[in-house]
Tab-separated table of C-alpha atoms and ligand atoms in Angstrom:
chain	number	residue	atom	x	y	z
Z	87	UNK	CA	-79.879	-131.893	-90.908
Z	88	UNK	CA	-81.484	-134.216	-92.690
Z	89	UNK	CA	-85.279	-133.510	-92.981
Z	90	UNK	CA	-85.902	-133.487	-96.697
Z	91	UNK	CA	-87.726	-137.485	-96.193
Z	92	UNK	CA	-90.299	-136.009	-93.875
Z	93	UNK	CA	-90.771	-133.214	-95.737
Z	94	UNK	CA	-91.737	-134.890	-98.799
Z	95	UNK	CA	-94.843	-136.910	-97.725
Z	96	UNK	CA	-97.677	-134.829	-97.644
Z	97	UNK	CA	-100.225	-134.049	-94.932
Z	98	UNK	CA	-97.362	-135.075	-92.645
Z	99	UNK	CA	-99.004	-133.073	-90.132
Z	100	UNK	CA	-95.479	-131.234	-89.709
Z	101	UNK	CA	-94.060	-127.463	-90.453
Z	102	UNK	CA	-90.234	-127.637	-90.837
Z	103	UNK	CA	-88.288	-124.476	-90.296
Z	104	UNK	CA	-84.517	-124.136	-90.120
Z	105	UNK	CA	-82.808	-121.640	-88.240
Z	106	UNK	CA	-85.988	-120.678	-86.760
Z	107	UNK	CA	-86.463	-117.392	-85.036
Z	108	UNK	CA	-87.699	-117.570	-81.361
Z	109	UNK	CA	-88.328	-114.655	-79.780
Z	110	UNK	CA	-92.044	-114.246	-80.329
Z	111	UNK	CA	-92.047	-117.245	-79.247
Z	112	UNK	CA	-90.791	-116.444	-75.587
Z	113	UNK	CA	-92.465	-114.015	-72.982
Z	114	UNK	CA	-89.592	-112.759	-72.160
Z	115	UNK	CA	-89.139	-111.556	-75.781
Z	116	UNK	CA	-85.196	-112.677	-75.520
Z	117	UNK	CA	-83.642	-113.061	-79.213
Z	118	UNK	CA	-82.718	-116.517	-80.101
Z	119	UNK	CA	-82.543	-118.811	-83.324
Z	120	UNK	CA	-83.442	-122.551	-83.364
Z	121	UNK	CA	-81.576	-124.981	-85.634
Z	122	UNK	CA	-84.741	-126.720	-86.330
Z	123	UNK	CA	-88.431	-125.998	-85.161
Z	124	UNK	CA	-91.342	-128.446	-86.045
Z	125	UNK	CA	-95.116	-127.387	-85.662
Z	126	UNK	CA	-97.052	-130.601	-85.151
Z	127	UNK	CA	-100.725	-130.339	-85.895
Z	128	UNK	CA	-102.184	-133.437	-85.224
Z	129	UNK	CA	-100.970	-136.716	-83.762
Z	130	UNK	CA	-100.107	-138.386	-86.905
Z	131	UNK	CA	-97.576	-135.436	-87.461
Z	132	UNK	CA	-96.354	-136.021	-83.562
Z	133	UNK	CA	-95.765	-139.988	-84.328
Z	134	UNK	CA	-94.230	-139.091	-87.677
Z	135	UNK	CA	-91.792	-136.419	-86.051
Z	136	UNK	CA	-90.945	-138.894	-82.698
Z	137	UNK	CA	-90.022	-141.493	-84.888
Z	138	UNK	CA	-88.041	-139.244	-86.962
Z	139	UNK	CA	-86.213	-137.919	-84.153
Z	140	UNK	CA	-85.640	-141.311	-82.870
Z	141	UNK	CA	-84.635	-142.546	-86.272
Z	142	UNK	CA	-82.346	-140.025	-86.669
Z	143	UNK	CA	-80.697	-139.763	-83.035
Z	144	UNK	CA	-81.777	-136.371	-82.604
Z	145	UNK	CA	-82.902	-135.245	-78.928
Z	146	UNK	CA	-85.789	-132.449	-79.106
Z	147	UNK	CA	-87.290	-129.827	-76.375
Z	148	UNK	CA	-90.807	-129.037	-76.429
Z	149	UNK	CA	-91.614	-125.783	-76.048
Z	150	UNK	CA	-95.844	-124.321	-75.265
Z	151	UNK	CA	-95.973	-120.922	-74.708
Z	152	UNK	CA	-92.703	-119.909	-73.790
Z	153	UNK	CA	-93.446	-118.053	-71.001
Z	154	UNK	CA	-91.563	-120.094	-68.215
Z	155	UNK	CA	-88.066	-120.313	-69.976
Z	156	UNK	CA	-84.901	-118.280	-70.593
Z	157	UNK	CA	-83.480	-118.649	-74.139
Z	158	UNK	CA	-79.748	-118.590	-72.897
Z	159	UNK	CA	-77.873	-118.735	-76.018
Z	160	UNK	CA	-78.736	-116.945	-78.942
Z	161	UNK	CA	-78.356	-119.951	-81.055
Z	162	UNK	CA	-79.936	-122.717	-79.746
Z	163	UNK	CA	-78.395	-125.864	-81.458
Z	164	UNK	CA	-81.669	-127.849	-80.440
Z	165	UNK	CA	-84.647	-129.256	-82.504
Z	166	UNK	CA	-87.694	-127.450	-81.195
Z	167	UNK	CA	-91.183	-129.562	-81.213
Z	168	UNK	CA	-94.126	-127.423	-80.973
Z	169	UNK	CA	-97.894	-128.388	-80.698
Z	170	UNK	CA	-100.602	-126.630	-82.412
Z	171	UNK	CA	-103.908	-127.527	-84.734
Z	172	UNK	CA	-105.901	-130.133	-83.289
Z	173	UNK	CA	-103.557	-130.164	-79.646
Z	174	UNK	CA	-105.470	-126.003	-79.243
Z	175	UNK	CA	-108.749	-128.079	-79.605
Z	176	UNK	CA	-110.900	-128.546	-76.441
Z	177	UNK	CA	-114.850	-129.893	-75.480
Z	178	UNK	CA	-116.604	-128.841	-72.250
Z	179	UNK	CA	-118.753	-131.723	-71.379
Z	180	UNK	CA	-120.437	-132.609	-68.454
Z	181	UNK	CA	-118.445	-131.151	-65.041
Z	182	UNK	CA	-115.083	-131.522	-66.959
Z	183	UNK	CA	-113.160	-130.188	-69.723
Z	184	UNK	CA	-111.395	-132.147	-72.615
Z	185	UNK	CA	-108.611	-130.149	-74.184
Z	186	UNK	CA	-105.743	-130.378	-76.137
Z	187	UNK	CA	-101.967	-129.601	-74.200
Z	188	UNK	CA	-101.623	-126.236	-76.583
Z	189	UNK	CA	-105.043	-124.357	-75.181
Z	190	UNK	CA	-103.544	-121.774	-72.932
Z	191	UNK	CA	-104.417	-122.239	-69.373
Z	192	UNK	CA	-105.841	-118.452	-69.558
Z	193	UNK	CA	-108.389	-119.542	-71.912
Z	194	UNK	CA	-109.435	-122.431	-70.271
Z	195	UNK	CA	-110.055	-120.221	-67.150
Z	196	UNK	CA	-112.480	-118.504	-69.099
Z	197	UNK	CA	-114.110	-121.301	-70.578
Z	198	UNK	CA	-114.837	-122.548	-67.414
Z	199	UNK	CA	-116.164	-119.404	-65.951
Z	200	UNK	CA	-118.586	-119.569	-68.781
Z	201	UNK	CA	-119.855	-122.916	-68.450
Z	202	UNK	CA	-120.303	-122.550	-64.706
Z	203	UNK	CA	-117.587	-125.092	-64.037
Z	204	UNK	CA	-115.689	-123.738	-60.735
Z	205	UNK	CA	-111.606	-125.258	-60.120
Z	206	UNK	CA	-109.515	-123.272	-62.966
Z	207	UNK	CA	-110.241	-119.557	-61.252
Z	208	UNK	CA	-106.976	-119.631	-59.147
Z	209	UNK	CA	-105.258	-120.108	-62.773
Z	210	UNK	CA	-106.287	-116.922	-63.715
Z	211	UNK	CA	-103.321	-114.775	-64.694
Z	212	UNK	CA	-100.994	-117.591	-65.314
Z	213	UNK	CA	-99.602	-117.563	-68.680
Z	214	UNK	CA	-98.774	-120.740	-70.772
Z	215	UNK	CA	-99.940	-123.313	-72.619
Z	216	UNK	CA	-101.774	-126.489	-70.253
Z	217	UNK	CA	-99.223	-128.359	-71.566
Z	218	UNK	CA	-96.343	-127.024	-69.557
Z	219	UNK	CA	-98.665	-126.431	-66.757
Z	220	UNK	CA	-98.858	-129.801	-66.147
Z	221	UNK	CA	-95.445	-130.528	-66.844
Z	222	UNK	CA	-94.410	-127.935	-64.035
Z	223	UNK	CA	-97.563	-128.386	-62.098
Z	224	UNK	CA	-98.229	-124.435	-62.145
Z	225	UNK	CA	-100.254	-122.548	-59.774
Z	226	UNK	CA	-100.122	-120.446	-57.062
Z	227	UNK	CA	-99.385	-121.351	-53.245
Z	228	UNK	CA	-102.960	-122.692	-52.625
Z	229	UNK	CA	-103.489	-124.419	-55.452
Z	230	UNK	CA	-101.721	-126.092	-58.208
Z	231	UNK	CA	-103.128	-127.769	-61.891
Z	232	UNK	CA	-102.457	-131.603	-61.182
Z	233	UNK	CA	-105.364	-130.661	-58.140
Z	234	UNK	CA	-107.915	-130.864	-60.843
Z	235	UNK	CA	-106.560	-133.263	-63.218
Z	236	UNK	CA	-107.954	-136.657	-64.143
Z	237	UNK	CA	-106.028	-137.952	-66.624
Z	238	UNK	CA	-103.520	-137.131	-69.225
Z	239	UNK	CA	-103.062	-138.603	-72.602
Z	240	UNK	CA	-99.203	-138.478	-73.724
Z	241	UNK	CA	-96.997	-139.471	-75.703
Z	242	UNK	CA	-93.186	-140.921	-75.138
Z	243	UNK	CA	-90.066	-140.496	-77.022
Z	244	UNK	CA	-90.444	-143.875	-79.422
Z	245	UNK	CA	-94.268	-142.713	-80.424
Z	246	UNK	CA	-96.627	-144.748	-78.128
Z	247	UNK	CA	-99.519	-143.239	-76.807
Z	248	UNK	CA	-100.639	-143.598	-73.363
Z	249	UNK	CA	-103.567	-142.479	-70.961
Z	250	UNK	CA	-102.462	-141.811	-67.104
Z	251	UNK	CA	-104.940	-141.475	-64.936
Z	252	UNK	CA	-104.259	-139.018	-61.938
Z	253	UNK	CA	-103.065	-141.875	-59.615
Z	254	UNK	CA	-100.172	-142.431	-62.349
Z	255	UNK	CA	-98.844	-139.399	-61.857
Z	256	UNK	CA	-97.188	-137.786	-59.227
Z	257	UNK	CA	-97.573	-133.930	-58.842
Z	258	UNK	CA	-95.619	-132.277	-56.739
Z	259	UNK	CA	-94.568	-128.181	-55.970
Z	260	UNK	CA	-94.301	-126.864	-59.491
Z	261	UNK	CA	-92.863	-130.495	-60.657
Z	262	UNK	CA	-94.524	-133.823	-62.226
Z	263	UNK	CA	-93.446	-137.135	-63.247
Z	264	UNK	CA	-93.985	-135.979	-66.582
Z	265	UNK	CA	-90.850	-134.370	-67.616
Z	266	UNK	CA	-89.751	-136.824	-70.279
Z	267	UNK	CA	-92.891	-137.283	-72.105
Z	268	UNK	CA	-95.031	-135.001	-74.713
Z	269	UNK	CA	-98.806	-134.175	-73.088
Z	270	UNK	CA	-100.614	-134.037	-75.802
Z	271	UNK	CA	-104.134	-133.985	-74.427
Z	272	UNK	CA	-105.675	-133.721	-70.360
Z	273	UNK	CA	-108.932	-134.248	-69.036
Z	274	UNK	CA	-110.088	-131.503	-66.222
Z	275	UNK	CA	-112.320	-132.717	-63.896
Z	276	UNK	CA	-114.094	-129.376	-62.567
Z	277	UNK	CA	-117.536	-128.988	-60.546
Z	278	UNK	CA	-120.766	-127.071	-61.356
Z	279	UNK	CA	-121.172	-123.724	-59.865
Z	280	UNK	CA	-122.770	-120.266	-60.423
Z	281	UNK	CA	-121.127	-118.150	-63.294
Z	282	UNK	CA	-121.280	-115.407	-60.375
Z	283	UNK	CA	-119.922	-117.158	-57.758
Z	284	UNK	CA	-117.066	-118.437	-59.942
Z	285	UNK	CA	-116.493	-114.727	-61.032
Z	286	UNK	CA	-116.607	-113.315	-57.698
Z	287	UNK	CA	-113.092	-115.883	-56.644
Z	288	UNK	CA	-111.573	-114.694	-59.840
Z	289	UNK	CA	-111.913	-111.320	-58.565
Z	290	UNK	CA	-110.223	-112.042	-55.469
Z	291	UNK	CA	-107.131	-113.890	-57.640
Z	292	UNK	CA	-106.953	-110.982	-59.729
Z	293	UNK	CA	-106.491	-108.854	-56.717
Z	294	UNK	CA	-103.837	-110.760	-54.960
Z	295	UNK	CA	-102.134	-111.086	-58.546
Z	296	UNK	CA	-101.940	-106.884	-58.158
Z	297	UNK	CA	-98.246	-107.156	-56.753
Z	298	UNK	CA	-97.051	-108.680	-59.874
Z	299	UNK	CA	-95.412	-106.801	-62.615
Z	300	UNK	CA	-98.078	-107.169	-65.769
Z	301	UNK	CA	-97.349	-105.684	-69.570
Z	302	UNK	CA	-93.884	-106.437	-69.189
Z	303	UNK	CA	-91.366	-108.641	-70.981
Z	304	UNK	CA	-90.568	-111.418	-68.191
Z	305	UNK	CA	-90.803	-115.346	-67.764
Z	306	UNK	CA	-92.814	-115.138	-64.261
Z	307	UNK	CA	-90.935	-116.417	-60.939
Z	308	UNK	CA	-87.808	-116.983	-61.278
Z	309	UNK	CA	-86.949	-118.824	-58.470
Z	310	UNK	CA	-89.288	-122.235	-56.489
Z	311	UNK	CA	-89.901	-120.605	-52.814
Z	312	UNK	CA	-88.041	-122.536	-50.335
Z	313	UNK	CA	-89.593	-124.288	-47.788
Z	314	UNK	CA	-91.889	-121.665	-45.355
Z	315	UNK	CA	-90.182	-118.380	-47.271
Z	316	UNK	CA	-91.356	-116.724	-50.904
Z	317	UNK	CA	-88.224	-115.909	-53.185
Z	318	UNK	CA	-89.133	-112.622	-53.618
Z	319	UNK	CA	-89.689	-111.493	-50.251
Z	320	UNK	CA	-85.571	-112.679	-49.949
Z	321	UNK	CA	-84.676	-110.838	-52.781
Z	322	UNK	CA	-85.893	-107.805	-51.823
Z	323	UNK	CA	-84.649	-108.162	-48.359
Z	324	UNK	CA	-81.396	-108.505	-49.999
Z	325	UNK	CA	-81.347	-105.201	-51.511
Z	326	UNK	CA	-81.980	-106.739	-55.401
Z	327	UNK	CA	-84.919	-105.064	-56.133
Z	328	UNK	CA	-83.886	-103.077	-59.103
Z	329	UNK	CA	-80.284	-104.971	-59.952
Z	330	UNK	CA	-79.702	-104.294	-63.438
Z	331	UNK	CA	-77.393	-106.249	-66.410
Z	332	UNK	CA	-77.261	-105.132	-69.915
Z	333	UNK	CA	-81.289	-104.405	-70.467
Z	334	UNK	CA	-82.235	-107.135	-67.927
Z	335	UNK	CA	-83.749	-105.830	-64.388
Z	336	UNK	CA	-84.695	-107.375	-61.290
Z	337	UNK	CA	-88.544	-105.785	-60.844
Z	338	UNK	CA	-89.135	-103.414	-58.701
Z	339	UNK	CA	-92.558	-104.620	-58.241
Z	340	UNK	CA	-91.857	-108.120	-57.310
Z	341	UNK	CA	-88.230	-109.259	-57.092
Z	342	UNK	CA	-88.946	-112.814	-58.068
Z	343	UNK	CA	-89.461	-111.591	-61.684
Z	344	UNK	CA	-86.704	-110.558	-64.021
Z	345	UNK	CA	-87.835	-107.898	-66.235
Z	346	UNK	CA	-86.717	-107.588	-70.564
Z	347	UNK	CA	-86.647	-103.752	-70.925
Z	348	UNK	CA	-84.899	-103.942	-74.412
Z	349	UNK	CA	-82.192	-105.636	-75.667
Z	350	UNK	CA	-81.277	-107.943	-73.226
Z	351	UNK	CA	-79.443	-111.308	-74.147
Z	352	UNK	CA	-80.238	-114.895	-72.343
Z	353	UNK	CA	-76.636	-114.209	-70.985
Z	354	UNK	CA	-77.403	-111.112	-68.958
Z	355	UNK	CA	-79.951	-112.974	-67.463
Z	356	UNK	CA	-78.198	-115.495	-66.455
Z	357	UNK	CA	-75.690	-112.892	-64.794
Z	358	UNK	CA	-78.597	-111.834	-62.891
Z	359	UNK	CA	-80.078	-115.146	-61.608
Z	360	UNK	CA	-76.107	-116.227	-61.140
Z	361	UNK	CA	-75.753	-113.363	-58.991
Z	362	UNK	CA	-79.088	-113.209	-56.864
Z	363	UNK	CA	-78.446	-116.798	-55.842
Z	364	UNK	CA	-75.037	-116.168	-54.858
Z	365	UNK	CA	-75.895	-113.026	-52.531
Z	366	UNK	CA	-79.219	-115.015	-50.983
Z	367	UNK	CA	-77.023	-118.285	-50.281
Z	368	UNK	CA	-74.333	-115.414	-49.262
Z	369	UNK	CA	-76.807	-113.509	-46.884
Z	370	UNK	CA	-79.205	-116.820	-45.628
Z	371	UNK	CA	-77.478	-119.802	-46.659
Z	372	UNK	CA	-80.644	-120.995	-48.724
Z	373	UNK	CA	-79.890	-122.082	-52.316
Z	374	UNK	CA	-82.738	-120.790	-54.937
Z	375	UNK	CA	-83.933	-123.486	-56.863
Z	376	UNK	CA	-85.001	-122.302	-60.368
Z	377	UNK	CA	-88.136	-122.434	-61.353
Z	378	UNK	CA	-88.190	-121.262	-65.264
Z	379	UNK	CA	-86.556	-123.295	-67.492
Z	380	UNK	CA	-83.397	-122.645	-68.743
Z	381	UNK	CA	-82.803	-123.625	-72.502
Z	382	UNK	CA	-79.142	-123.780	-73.603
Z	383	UNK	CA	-77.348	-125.313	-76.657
Z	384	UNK	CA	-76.136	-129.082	-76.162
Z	385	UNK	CA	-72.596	-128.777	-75.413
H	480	LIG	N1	-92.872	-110.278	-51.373
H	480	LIG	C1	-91.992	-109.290	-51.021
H	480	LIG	N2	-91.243	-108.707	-51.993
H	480	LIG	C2	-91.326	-109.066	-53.301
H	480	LIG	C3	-92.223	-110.084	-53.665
H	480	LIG	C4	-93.008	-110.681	-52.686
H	480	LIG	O1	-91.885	-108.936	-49.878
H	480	LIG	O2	-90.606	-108.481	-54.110
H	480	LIG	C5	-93.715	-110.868	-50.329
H	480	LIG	C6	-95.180	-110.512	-50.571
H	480	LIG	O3	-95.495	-109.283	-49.987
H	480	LIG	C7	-95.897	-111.677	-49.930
H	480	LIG	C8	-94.957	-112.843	-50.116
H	480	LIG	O4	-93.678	-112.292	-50.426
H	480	LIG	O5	-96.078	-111.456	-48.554
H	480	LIG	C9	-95.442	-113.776	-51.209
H	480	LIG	O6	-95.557	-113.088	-52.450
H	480	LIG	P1	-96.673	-113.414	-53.557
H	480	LIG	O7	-98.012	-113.437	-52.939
H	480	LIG	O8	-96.427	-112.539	-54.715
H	480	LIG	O9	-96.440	-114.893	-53.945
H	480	LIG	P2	-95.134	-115.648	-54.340
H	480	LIG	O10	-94.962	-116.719	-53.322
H	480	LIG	O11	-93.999	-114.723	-54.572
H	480	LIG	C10	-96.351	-117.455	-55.775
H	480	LIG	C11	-95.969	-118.128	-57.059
H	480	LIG	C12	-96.412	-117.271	-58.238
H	480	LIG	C13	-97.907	-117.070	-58.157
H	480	LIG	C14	-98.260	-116.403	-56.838
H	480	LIG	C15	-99.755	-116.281	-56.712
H	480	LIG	C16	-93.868	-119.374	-56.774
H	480	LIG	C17	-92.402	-119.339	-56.974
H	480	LIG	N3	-94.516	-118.266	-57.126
H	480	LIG	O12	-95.578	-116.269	-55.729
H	480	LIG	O13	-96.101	-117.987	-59.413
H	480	LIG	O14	-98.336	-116.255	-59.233
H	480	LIG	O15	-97.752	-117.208	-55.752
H	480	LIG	O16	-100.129	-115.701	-55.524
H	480	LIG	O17	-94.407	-120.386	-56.339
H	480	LIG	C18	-94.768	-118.321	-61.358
H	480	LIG	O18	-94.892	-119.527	-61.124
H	480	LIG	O19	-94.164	-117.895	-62.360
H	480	LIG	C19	-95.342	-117.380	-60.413
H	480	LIG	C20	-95.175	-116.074	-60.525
């Protein structure tokens, strides 16, 4: 691969590496290489890498957190962007937030609480960068990120910036229009309200969050809820609670969650989800949608 012209210019706001490792880079802590990650710091090193990648024919994934996909081959023959630097930079101002797409959503919850701005508490617990909350419009089943956005600023795939206001979007059950395009930064229109009050409703999230499996390796729900029914309420009724492949388990806590209890590979995984949507469709007739995303070498 031929990054040595990039390289060479300094400041480029870019960090190359080749056969990148990836699994601190992945809640679910699954072991994968990358043939090419770029950091990107600022937006001069975002234009600089699009139009590389553009220049060069070379389709990317961008990756936040991590903590919504399945690595699925060890060695993912993918270019991996990454945001970080000024993209984990935010400004409370006002009853809104300004903030980069890298500031995790779990910080932003707590920024909030502190500034007495109420609208982010039923994002507390949700891992991830607000990046690929707003790509996958995250959230729970009252309440879901695009609710409080007001616009976005992002970038597409030739290296033109553009602002979207809310209207320009459509968010939808953990999906948005915005698939195709890098977020880069998002304005969060929130409303003034007592620190206390705003702690007391976090409270209550964190409670209904206790039937969750927490400290453990996993990449949240697997699986959308279909229409009317949760996922995990089906797997369990199925008997799948506890459905093991290599060092890959289907918690016992909640059985929309696939638990990494030590050396498990993106393929037992995918055994696992292959197999829990074949009994369900088997058992119910409903097809499970998935809901993490899966990343897999270009064939
Ligand atoms: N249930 C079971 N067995 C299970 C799991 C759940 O019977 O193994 C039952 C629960 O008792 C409850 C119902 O199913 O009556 C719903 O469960 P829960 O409240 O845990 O919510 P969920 O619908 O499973 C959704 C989101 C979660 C989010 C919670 C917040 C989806 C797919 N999941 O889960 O999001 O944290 O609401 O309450 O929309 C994620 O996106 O990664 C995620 C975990």
């Amino acid at each position: 691969m031929d990054i040595a012209g990039v390289q060479k210019q300094p400041d480029a706001g870019i960090q190359w590496t080749e056969q990148a490792a990836l699994d601190a880079l992945n809640s679910m802590g699954l072991r994968a290489k990358a043939r090419l990650l770029a950091d990107v710091t600022s937006e001069v090193g975002l234009v600089r890498f699009l139009k590389w990648a553009r220049g060069a024919g070379k389709e990317f994934v961008v990756l936040g957190e991590g903590t919504n996909v399945i690595f699925g081959d060890e060695f993912l023959d993918l270019v991996v962007l990454r945001l970080s630097g000024d993209f984990n930079r935010f400004a409370v101002k006002g009853e809104g937030i300004t903030t980069g797409a890298a500031v995790s959503l779990a910080r932003l919850v707590r920024e909030a609480h502190k500034a007495g701005l109420s609208g982010l508490e039923d994002a507390w617990g949700i891992p991830g960068s607000l990046g690929g909350a707003i790509v996958g419009n995250a959230g729970t089943p009252n309440w879901a990120i695009g609710d409080c956005i007001s616009w976005v600023e992002v970038f597409d795939r030739s290296g033109m910036k553009h602002r979207l206001t809310a209207s320009k979007i459509s968010f939808s059950y953990r999906q948005s229009t915005l698939g195709e395009q890098i977020i880069a930064r998002a304005h969060l229109r929130l409303e003034g309200d007592s620190v206390e009050h705003i702690g007391e409703r976090i409270k209550r999230v964190r409670a209904r969050r206790g039937g969750q499996p927490h400290g453990v390796r996993s990449a949240g729900c697997i699986f959308k809820n279909p229409a009317g029914e949760s996922a995990g309420r089906l797997i369990e009724a199925a008997g799948l609670k506890g459905l093991r492949r290599g060092g890959a388990v289907v918690s016992t806590d909640h059985a929309n969650f696939i638990v990494h209890e030590g050396n498990a590979t993106g393929s037992d995984v995918i055994w696992l989800i292959d197999e829990i949507r074949s009994q369900i469709h088997e058992r119910f007739g409903i097809n499970l949608e998935m809901e993490v995303r899966l990343l897999r070498s270009a064939k």
